[in-house]
Each structure stands twice: as structure tokens, then as C-alpha cells.
mmCIF file of C-alpha atoms and ligand atoms in Angstrom:
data_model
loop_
_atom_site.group_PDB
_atom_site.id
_atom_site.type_symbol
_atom_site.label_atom_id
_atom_site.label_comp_id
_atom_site.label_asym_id
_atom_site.label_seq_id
_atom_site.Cartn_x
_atom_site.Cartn_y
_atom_site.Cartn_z
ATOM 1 C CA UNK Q 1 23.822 9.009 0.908
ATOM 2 C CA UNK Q 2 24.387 11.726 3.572
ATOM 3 C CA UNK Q 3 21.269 14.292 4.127
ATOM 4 C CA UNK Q 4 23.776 16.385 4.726
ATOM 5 C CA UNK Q 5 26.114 15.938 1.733
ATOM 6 C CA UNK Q 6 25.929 18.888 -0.879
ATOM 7 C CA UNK Q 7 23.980 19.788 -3.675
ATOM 8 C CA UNK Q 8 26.800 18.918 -6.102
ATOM 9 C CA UNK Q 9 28.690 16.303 -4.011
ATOM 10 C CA UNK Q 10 26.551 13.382 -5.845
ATOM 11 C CA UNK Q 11 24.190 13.750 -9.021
ATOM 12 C CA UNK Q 12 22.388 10.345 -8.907
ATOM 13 C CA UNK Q 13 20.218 10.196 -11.300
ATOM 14 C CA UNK Q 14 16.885 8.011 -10.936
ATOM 15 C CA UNK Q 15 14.757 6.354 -14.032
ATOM 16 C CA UNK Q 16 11.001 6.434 -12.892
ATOM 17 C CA UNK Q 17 10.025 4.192 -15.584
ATOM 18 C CA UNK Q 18 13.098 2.480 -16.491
ATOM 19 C CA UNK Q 19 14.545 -0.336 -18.909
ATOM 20 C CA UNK Q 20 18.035 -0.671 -19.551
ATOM 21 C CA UNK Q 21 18.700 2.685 -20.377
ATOM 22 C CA UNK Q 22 15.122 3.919 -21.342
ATOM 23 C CA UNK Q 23 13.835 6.235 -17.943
ATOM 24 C CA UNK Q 24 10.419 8.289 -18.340
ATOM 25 C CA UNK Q 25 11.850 11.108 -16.020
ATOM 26 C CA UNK Q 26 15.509 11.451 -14.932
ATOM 27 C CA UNK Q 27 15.588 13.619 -11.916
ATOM 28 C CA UNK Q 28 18.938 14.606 -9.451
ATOM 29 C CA UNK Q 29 18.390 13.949 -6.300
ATOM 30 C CA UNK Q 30 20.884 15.451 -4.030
ATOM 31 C CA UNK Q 31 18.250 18.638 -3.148
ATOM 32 C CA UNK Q 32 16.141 16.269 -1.568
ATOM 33 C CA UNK Q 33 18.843 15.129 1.298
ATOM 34 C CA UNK Q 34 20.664 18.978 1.167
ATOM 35 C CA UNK Q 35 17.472 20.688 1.340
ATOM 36 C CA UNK Q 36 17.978 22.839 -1.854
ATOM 37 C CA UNK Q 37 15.181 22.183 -3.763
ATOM 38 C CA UNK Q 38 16.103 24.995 -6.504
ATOM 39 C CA UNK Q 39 18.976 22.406 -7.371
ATOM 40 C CA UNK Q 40 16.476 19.490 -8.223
ATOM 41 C CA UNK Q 41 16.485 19.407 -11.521
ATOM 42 C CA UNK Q 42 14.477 17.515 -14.453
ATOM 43 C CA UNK Q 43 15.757 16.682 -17.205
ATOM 44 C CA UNK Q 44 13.174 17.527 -19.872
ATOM 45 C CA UNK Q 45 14.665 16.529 -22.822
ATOM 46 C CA UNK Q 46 15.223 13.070 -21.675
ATOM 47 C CA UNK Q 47 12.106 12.606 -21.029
ATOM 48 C CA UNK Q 48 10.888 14.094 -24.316
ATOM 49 C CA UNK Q 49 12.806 11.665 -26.069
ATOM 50 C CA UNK Q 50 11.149 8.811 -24.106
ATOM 51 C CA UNK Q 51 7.738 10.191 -25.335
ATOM 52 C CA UNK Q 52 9.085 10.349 -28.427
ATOM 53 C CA UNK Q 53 10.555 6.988 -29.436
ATOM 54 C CA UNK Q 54 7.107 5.640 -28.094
ATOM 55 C CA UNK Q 55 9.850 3.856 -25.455
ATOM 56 C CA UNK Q 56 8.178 4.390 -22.122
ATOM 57 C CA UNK Q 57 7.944 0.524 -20.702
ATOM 58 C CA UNK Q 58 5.287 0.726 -18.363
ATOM 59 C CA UNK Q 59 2.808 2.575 -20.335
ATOM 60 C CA UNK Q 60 3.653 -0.098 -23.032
ATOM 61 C CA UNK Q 61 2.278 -2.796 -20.271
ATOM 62 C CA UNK Q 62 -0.925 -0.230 -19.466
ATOM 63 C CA UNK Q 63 -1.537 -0.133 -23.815
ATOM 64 C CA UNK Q 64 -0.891 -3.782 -24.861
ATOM 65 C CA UNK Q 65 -3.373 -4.983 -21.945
ATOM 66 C CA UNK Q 66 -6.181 -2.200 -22.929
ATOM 67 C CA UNK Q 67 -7.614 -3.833 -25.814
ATOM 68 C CA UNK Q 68 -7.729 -7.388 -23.959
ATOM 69 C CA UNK Q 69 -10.331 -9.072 -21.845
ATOM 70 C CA UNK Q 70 -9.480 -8.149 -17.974
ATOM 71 C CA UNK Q 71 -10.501 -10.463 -15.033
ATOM 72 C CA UNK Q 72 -11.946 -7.944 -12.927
ATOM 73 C CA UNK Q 73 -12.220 -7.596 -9.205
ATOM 74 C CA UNK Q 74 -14.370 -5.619 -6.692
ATOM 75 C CA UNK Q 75 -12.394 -3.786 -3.962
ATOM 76 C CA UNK Q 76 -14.574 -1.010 -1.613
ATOM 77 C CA UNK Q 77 -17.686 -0.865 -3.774
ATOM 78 C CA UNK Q 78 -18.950 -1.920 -7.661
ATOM 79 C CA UNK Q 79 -17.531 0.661 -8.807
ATOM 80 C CA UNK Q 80 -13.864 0.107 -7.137
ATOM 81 C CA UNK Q 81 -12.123 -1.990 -9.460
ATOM 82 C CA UNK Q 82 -8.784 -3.863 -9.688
ATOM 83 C CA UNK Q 83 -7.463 -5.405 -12.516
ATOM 84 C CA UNK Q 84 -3.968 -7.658 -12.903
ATOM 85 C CA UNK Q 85 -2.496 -4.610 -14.926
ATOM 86 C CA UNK Q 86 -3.179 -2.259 -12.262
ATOM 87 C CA UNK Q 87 -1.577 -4.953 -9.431
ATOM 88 C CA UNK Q 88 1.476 -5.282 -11.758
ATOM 89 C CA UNK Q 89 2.431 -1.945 -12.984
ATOM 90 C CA UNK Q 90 2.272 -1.003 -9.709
ATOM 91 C CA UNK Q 91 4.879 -3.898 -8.768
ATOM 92 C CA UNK Q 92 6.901 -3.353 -11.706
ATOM 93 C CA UNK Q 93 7.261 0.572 -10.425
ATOM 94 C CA UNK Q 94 8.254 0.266 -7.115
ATOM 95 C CA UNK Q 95 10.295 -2.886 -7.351
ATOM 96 C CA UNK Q 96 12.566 -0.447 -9.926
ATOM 97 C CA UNK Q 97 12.730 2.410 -7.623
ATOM 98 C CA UNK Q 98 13.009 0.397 -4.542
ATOM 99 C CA UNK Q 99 16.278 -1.526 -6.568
ATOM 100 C CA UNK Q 100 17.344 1.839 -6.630
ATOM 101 C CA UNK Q 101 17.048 3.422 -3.340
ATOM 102 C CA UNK Q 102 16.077 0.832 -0.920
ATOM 103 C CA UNK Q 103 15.157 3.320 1.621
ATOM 104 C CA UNK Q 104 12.292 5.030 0.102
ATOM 105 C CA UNK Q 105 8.966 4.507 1.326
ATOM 106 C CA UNK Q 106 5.691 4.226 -1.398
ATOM 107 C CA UNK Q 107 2.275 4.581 -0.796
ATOM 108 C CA UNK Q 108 0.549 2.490 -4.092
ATOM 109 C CA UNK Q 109 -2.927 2.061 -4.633
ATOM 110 C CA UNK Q 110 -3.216 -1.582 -4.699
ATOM 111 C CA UNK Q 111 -0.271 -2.105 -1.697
ATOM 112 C CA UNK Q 112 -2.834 -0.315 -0.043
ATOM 113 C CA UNK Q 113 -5.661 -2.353 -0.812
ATOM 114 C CA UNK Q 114 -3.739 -5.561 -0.443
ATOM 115 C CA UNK Q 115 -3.383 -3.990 3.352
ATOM 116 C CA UNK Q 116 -0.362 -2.128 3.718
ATOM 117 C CA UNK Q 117 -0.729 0.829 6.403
ATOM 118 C CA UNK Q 118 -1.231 3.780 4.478
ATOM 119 C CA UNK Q 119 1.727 6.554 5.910
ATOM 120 C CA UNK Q 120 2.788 9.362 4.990
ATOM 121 C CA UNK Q 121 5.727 10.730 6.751
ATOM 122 C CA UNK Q 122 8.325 13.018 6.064
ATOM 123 C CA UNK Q 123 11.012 10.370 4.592
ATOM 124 C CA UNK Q 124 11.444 10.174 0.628
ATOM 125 C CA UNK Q 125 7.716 8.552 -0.438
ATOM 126 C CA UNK Q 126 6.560 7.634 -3.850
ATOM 127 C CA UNK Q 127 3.118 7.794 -4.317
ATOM 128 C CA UNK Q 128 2.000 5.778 -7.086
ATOM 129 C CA UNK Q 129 -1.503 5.042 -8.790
ATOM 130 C CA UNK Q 130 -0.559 2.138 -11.334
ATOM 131 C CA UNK Q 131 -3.756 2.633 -13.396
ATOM 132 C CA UNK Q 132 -6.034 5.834 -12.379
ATOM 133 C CA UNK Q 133 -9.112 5.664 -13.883
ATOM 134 C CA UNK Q 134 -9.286 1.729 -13.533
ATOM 135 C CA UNK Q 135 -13.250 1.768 -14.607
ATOM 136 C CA UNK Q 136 -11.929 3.270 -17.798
ATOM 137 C CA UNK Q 137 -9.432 1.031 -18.397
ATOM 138 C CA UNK Q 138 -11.786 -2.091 -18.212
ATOM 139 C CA UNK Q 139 -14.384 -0.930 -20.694
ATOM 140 C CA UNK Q 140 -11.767 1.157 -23.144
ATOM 141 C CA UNK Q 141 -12.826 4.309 -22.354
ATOM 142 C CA UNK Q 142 -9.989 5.817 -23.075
ATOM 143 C CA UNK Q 143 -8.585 8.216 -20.451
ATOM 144 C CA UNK Q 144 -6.138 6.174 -18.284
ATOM 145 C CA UNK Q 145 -2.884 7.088 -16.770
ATOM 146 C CA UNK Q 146 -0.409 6.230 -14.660
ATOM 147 C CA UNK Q 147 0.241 9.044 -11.587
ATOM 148 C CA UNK Q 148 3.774 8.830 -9.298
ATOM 149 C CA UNK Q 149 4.114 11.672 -7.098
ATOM 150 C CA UNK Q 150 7.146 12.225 -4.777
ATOM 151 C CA UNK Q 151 6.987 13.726 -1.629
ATOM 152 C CA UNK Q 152 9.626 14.625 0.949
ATOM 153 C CA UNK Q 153 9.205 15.882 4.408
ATOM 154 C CA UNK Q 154 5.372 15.709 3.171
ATOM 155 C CA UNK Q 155 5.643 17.980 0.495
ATOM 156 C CA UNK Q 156 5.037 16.731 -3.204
ATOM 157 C CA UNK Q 157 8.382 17.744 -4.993
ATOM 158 C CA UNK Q 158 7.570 16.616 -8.701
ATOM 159 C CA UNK Q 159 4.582 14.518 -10.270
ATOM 160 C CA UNK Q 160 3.968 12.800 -13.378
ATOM 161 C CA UNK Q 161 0.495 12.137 -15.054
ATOM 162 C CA UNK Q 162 0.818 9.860 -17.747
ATOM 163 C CA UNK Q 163 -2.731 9.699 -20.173
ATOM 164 C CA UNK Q 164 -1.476 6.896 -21.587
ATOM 165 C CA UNK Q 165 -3.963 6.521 -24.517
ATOM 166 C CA UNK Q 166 -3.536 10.150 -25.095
ATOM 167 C CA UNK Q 167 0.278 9.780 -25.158
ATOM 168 C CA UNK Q 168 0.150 12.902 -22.538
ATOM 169 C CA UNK Q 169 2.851 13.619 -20.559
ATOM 170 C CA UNK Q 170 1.968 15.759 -17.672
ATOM 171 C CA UNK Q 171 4.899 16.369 -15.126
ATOM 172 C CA UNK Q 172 5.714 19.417 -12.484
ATOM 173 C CA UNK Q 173 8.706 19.872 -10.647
ATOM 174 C CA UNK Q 174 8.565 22.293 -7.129
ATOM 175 C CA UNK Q 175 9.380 25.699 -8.145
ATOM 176 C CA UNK Q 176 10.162 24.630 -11.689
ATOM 177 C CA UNK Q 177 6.746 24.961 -13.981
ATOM 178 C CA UNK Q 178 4.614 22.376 -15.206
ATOM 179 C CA UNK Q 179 4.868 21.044 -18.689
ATOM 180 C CA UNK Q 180 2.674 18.713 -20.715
ATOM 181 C CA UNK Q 181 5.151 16.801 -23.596
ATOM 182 C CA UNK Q 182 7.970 19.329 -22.640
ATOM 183 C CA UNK Q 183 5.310 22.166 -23.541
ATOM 184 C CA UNK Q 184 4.816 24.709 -20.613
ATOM 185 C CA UNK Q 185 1.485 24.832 -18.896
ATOM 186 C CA UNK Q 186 -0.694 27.386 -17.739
ATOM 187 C CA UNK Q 187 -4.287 27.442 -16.270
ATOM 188 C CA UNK Q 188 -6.551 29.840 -17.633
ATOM 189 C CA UNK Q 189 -6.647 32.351 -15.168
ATOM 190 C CA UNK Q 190 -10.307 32.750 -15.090
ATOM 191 C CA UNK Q 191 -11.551 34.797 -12.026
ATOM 192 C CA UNK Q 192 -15.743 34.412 -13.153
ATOM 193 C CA UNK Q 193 -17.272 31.383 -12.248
ATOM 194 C CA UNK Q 194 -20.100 32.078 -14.410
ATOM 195 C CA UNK Q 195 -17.558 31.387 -17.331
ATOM 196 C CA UNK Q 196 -15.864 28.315 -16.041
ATOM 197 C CA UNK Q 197 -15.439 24.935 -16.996
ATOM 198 C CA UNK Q 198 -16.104 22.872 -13.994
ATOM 199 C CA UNK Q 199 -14.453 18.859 -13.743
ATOM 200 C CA UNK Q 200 -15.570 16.644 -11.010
ATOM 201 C CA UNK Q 201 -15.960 13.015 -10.683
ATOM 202 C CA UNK Q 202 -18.900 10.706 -9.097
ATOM 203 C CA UNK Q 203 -16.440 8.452 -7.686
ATOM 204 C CA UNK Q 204 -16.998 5.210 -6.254
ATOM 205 C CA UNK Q 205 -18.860 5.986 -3.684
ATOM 206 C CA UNK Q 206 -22.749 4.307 -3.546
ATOM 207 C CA UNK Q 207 -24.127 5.331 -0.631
ATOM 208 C CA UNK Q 208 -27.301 7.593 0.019
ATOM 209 C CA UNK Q 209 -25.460 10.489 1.313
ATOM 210 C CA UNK Q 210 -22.307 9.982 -1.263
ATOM 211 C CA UNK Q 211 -24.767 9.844 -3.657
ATOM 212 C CA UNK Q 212 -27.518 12.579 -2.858
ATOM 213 C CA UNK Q 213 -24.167 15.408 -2.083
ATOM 214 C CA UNK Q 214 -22.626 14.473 -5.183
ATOM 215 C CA UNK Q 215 -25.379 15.252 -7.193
ATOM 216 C CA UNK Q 216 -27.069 18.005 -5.589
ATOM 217 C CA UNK Q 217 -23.525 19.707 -5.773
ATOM 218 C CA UNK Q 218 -23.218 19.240 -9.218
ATOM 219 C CA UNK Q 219 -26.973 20.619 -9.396
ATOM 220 C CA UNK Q 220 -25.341 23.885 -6.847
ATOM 221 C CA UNK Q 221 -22.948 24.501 -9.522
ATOM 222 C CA UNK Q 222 -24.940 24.407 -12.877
ATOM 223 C CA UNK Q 223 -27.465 26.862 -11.375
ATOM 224 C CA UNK Q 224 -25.058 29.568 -10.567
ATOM 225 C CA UNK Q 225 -24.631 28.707 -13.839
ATOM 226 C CA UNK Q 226 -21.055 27.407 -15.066
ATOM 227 C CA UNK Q 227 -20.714 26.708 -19.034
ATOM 228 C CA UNK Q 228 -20.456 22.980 -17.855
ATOM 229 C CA UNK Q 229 -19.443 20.253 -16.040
ATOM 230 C CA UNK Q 230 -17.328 17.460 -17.010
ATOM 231 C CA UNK Q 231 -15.800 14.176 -16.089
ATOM 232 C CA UNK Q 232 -13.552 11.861 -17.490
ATOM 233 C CA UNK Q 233 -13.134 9.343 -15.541
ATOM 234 C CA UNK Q 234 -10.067 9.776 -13.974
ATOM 235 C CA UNK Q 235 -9.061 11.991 -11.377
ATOM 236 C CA UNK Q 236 -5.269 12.542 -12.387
ATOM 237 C CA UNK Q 237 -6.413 13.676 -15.683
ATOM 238 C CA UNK Q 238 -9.131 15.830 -14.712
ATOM 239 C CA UNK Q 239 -7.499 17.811 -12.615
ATOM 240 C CA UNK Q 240 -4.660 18.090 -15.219
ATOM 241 C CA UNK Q 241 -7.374 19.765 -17.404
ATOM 242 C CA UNK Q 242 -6.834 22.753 -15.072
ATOM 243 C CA UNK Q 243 -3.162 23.048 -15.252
ATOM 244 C CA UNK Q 244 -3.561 23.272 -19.340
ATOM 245 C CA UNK Q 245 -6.481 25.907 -19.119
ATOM 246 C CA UNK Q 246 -8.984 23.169 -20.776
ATOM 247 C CA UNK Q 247 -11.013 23.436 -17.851
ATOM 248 C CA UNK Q 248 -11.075 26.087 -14.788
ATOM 249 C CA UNK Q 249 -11.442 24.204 -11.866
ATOM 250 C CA UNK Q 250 -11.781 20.562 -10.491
ATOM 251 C CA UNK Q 251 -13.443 19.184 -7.305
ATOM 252 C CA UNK Q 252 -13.762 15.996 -5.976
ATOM 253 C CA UNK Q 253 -14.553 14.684 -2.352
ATOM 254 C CA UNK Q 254 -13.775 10.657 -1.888
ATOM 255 C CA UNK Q 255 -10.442 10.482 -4.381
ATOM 256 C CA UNK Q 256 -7.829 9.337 -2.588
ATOM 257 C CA UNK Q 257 -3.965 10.627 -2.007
ATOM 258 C CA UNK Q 258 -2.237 8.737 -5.056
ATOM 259 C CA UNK Q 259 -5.520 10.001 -7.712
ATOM 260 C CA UNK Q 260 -4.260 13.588 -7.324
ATOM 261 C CA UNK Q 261 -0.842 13.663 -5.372
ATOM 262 C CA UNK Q 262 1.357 14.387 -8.437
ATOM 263 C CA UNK Q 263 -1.930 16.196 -10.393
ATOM 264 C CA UNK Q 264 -1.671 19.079 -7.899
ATOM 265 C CA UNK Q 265 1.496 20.323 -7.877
ATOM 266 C CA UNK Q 266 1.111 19.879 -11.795
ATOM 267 C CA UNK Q 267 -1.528 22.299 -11.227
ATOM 268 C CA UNK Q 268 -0.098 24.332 -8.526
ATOM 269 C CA UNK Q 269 2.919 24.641 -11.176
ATOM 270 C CA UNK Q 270 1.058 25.806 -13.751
ATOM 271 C CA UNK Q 271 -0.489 29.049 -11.656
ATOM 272 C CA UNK Q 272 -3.658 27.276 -10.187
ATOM 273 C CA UNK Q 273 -4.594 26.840 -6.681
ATOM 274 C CA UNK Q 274 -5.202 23.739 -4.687
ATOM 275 C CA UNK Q 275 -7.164 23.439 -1.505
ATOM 276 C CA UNK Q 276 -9.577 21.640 0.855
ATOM 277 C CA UNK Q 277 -13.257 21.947 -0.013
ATOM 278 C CA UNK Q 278 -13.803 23.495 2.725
ATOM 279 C CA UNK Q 279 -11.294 26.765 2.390
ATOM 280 C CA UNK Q 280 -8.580 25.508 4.024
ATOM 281 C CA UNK Q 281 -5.321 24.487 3.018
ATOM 282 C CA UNK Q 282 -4.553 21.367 0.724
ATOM 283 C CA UNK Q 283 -4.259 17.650 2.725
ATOM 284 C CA UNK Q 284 -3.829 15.332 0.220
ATOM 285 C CA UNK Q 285 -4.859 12.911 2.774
ATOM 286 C CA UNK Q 286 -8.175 14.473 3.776
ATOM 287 C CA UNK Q 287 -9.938 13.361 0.658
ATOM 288 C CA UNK Q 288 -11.051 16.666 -0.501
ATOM 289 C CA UNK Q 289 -9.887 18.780 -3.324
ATOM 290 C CA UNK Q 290 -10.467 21.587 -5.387
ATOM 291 C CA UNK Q 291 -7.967 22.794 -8.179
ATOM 292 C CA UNK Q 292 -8.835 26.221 -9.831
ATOM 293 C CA UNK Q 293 -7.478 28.400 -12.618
ATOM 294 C CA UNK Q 294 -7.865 31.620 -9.065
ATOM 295 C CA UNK Q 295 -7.946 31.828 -6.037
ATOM 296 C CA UNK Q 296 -11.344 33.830 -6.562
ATOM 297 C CA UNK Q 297 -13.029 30.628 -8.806
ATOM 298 C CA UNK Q 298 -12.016 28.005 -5.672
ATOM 299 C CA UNK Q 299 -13.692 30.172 -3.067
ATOM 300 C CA UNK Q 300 -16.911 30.335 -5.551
ATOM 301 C CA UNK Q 301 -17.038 26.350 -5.499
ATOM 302 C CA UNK Q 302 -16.130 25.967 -1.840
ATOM 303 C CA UNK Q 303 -18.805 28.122 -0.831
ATOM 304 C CA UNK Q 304 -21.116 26.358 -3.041
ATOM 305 C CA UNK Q 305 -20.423 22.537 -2.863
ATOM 306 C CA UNK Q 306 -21.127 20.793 0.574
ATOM 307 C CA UNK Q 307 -18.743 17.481 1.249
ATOM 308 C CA UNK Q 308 -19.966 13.696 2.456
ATOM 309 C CA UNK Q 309 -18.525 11.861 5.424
ATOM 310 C CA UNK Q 310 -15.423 10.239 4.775
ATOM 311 C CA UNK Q 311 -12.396 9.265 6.693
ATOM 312 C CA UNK Q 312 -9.241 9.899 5.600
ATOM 313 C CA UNK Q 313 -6.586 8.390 3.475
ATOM 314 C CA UNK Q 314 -4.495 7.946 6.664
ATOM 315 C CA UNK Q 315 -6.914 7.156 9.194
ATOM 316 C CA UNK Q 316 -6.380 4.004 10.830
ATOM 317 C CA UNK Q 317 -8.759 1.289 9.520
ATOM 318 C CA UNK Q 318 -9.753 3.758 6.701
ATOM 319 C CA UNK Q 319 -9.477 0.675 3.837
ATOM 320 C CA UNK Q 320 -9.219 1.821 0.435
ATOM 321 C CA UNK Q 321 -12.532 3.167 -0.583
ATOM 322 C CA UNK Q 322 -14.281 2.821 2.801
ATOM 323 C CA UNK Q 323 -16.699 5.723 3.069
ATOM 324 C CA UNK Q 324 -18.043 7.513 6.646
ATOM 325 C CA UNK Q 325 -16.260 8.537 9.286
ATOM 326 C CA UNK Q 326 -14.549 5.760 11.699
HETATM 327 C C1 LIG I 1 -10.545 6.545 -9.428
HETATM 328 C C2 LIG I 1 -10.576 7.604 -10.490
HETATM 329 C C3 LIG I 1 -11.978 8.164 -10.609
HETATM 330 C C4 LIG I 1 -12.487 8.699 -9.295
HETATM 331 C C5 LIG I 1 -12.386 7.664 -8.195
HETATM 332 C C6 LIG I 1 -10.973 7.136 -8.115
HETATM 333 P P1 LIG I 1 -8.781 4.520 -9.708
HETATM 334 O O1 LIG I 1 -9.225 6.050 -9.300
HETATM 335 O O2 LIG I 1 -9.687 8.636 -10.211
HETATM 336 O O3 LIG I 1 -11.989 9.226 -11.505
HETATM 337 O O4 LIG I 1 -13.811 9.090 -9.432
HETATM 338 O O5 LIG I 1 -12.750 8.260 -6.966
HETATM 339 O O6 LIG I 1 -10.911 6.142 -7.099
HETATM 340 O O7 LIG I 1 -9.466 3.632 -8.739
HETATM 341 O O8 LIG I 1 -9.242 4.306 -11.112
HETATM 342 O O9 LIG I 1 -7.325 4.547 -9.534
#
């Protein structure tokens, strides 16, 4: 396909999550080669029906393996786990889109931690997380979802959050809202921070300093006072909490790009705002986010949370987990 061919010249249409003719998102991609993103289009009702009929295949894999025993491994820390599901939902993904259009590039959790070089660059990338919220998944607590993010010329262009257990379907399209099960979403709006719902995650982090900022910012933000702060375990769905107005803002330092790639345009989408920690603009590979209901609540928790050492997502020799700065 021509990057230069028009917005109606082809209509191909992709199935994310696809078996025979069962797709969890069917998307047309000729905006993303002519540059008119106000042409990509998503076809909700497709994948309504696929949420519906209870057909989505590899949420089926993520379920039947939930209630089972898992062999669990250790990547970056004891808290950093892989299981078998994780490795092969995230094969099962790309090997369907990569069928499809060999010349995308993916950035996937566990390709990552098996050692591919994590790049983002400004070609067509999928950005997958096969199970976020892995610790969840191997002692049935149950938020767990899948996350696929697409990005081109570095820019997300659509995201899905799948809480599998749930049976949420979270997905945002640039420029075309943010839905949860073909319902439209929209954060709260709160400006007070005094009145906000705060989401943040300890992360797998187990160092002294990890440790000691995580906490002492949580401490920072229950003095000011907030009504509370929450976690459940996995980033995606957190920050998704936002984008339905369940929760006002989000924060994490440590995540990395495929735990909130697609969750922040979902958010962005649904009116909130999405930045660095530190005030500056959102790098999904810098490791830091906050996700608000207003610009006026992610301010308030910049100012008042302080972020570890960590190197980012990109960073050569950064492994998957690895904490401090190279
Ligand atoms: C983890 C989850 C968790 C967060 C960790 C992430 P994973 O992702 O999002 O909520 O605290 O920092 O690594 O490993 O379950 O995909």
C-alpha cells in the first residue's frame, strides 16, 4: 500500500483479535498512509457484537487459563511476573496482525523481556500488553486486561483496554471519543482536588528509594486530603477509571509504554488530560504519567508527588523493569 494513495482508494479492514471472521475491532486504515486521520474510522458496532456473542478469542485464552494453576516466572523484580498466558497471547496477537501487514512494527511486553530492542519510531507500531496486571492474573484477583495501542509517526491513533473479567471494553479512536461497550465516555470534570478520587499503583519496583517516594507520595496526597486513593492492580484499567469519571485522576511513575499506551488516549478521548509528572508534556516512554479529569487536578498532583530514578522505556540497556538511571 502507497502512503500516498487516498483516503478512499483502499478500505482494508484489520481484525485486532481475529478468528475466521470474529475481529474485536475492525478499523480502515487508509488515514494512516494518506495522513487523514478524520477518515479512520471504527467500526463500533462490530465490535459490540464481538462483546456481545461472548466471541472475542483472545480474551477467551486470558479467561479459560484464569482459574488454572500458572507456572510462574520472575522477570525485573518479585513482583514482575510472567506467566505462559501472558507469553502466548502476546504471540497469538502479533503473529495475526503481522499475517496481515507484514510491515508493522510491535513493541510487546514479553518480546521485550525476551530481549527485543524496545523502538518506537514513527512507522505503523502496535503496542501490545498481552496480560496487564499479570500479579492479578496469577492469584485471581480479578482486574486483568489485555491493552494494544497503535501508534503512527509516534502518535497513539486508537487503543483498546480489554478488563477481561469485567467483560469491559474500553477503546478510543484519535479525534473520535472514547467508548466503554459502545457507551460514550467522559471523565468527571472535577477541577478540586480536595474532592477527587486519586488511582495509583505501587508497581514493581522494591528498592529503597522506589519504595520510600511511592509511599510518601501517596502520604503527600491523602493529607491535602483527597476522598481516597485506589489501586487495582493494573495500570490499563486504572487509568481507564478516569476516562469513565469513576475516579479523577491516575499517577504512576515506573509503568511502562504498553501499561498505558492505548489507556491514554482512551482518556485523552474522553476529555481528560495526560502528562509527565513533572508538568510537561506526555512521553509514553519516560515512565511517568498522570491522567486527570482537568487540567487544574494534574497540576495539583504534579506539584505534590515527587518521582524515583528510572530510565526509560527506550533507553538502551533499560531491560524491562530495570529501575535507576543508566
Ligand atoms: C503492571 C501493572 C501494574 C503496575 C506495574 C505494571 P504487567 O503491568 O500495570 O498495575 O503497577 O508497574 O508493570 O506487568 O502486569 O503487565
Amino acid at each position: 500500500m502507497s502512503r500516498t494513495s487516498g483516503a478512499h482508494t483502499r478500505n482494508t479492514q484489520l481484525c485486532v483479535l481475529l478468528q475466521s471472521d470474529v475481529c474485536l475491532l475492525h478499523v480502515s486504515f487508509p488515514c494512516f498512509y494518506s495522513h487523514q486521520t478524520s477518515e479512520f474510522t471504527l467500526l463500533v458496532s462490530n465490535l459490540n457484537h464481538a462483546v456481545q456473542s461472548g466471541s472475542l478469542v483472545v480474551p477467551q485464552v486470558v479467561l479459560s487459563a484464569f482459574q488454572q494453576h500458572k507456572e510462574v516466572k520472575l522477570k525485573s523484580s518479585p513482583a514482575d511476573l510472567v506467566t505462559e498466558t501472558d507469553q502466548r497471547v502476546e504471540k497469538i496477537l502479533i503473529s495475526a496482525i503481522r499475517n496481515r501487514y507484514p510491515q508493522h512494527r510491535f513493541i510487546g511486553e514479553e518480546s521485550v523481556a525476551a530481549g527485543e530492542r524496545l523502538e518506537l519510531t514513527d512507522s505503523p507500531t502496535w503496542i501490545i500488553d498481552p496480560i496487564d496486571g499479570t500479579v492479578n492474573f496469577v492469584h485471581r484477583f480479578p482486574f486483568v486486561a489485555i491493552s494494544i495501542a497503535f501508534t503512527f509517526n509516534k502518535q497513539i491513533q486508537f487503543g483498546i483496554v480489554y478488563s477481561c473479567v469485567e467483560d469491559k471494553l474500553f477503546y478510543a479512536q484519535r479525534g473520535g471519543g472514547a467508548f466503554l461497550n459502545g457507551e460514550p465516555l467522559y471523565v468527571s470534570g472535577q477541577q478540586d482536588i480536595s474532592r477527587c478520587v486519586v488511582v495509583t499503583e505501587i508497581g514493581a519496583e522494591r528498592d529503597d528509594v522506589a519504595l520510600s517516594t511511592t509511599t510518601s507520595n501517596i502520604c503527600r496526597l491523602l493529607k491535602l486530603p483527597v476522598h481516597g486513593v485506589r489501586a487495582l492492580g493494573t495500570a490499563a484499567v486504572d487509568m481507564c477509571q478516569v476516562a469513565t469519571g469513576g475516579a479523577d485522576a491516575y499517577y504512576h511513575i515506573g509503568m511502562h509504554c504498553w501499561d498505558i499506551a492505548a489507556s491514554a488516549i482512551i482518556v485523552q478521548e474522553a476529555g481528560g488530560v495526560v502528562m509527565d509528572t513533572d508538568g510537561s508534556e506526555f512521553d509514553m516512554m519516560s515512565r511517568r504519567v498522570i491522567a486527570a479529569s482537568s487540567a487544574t487536578v494534574a497540576d495539583r498532583i504534579a506539584q505534590v508527588i515527587q518521582a524515583f530514578p528510572c530510565c526509560r522505556d527506550d533507553e538502551d540497556n533499560c531491560r524491562c523493569g530495570a529501575t535507576g538511571v543508566n
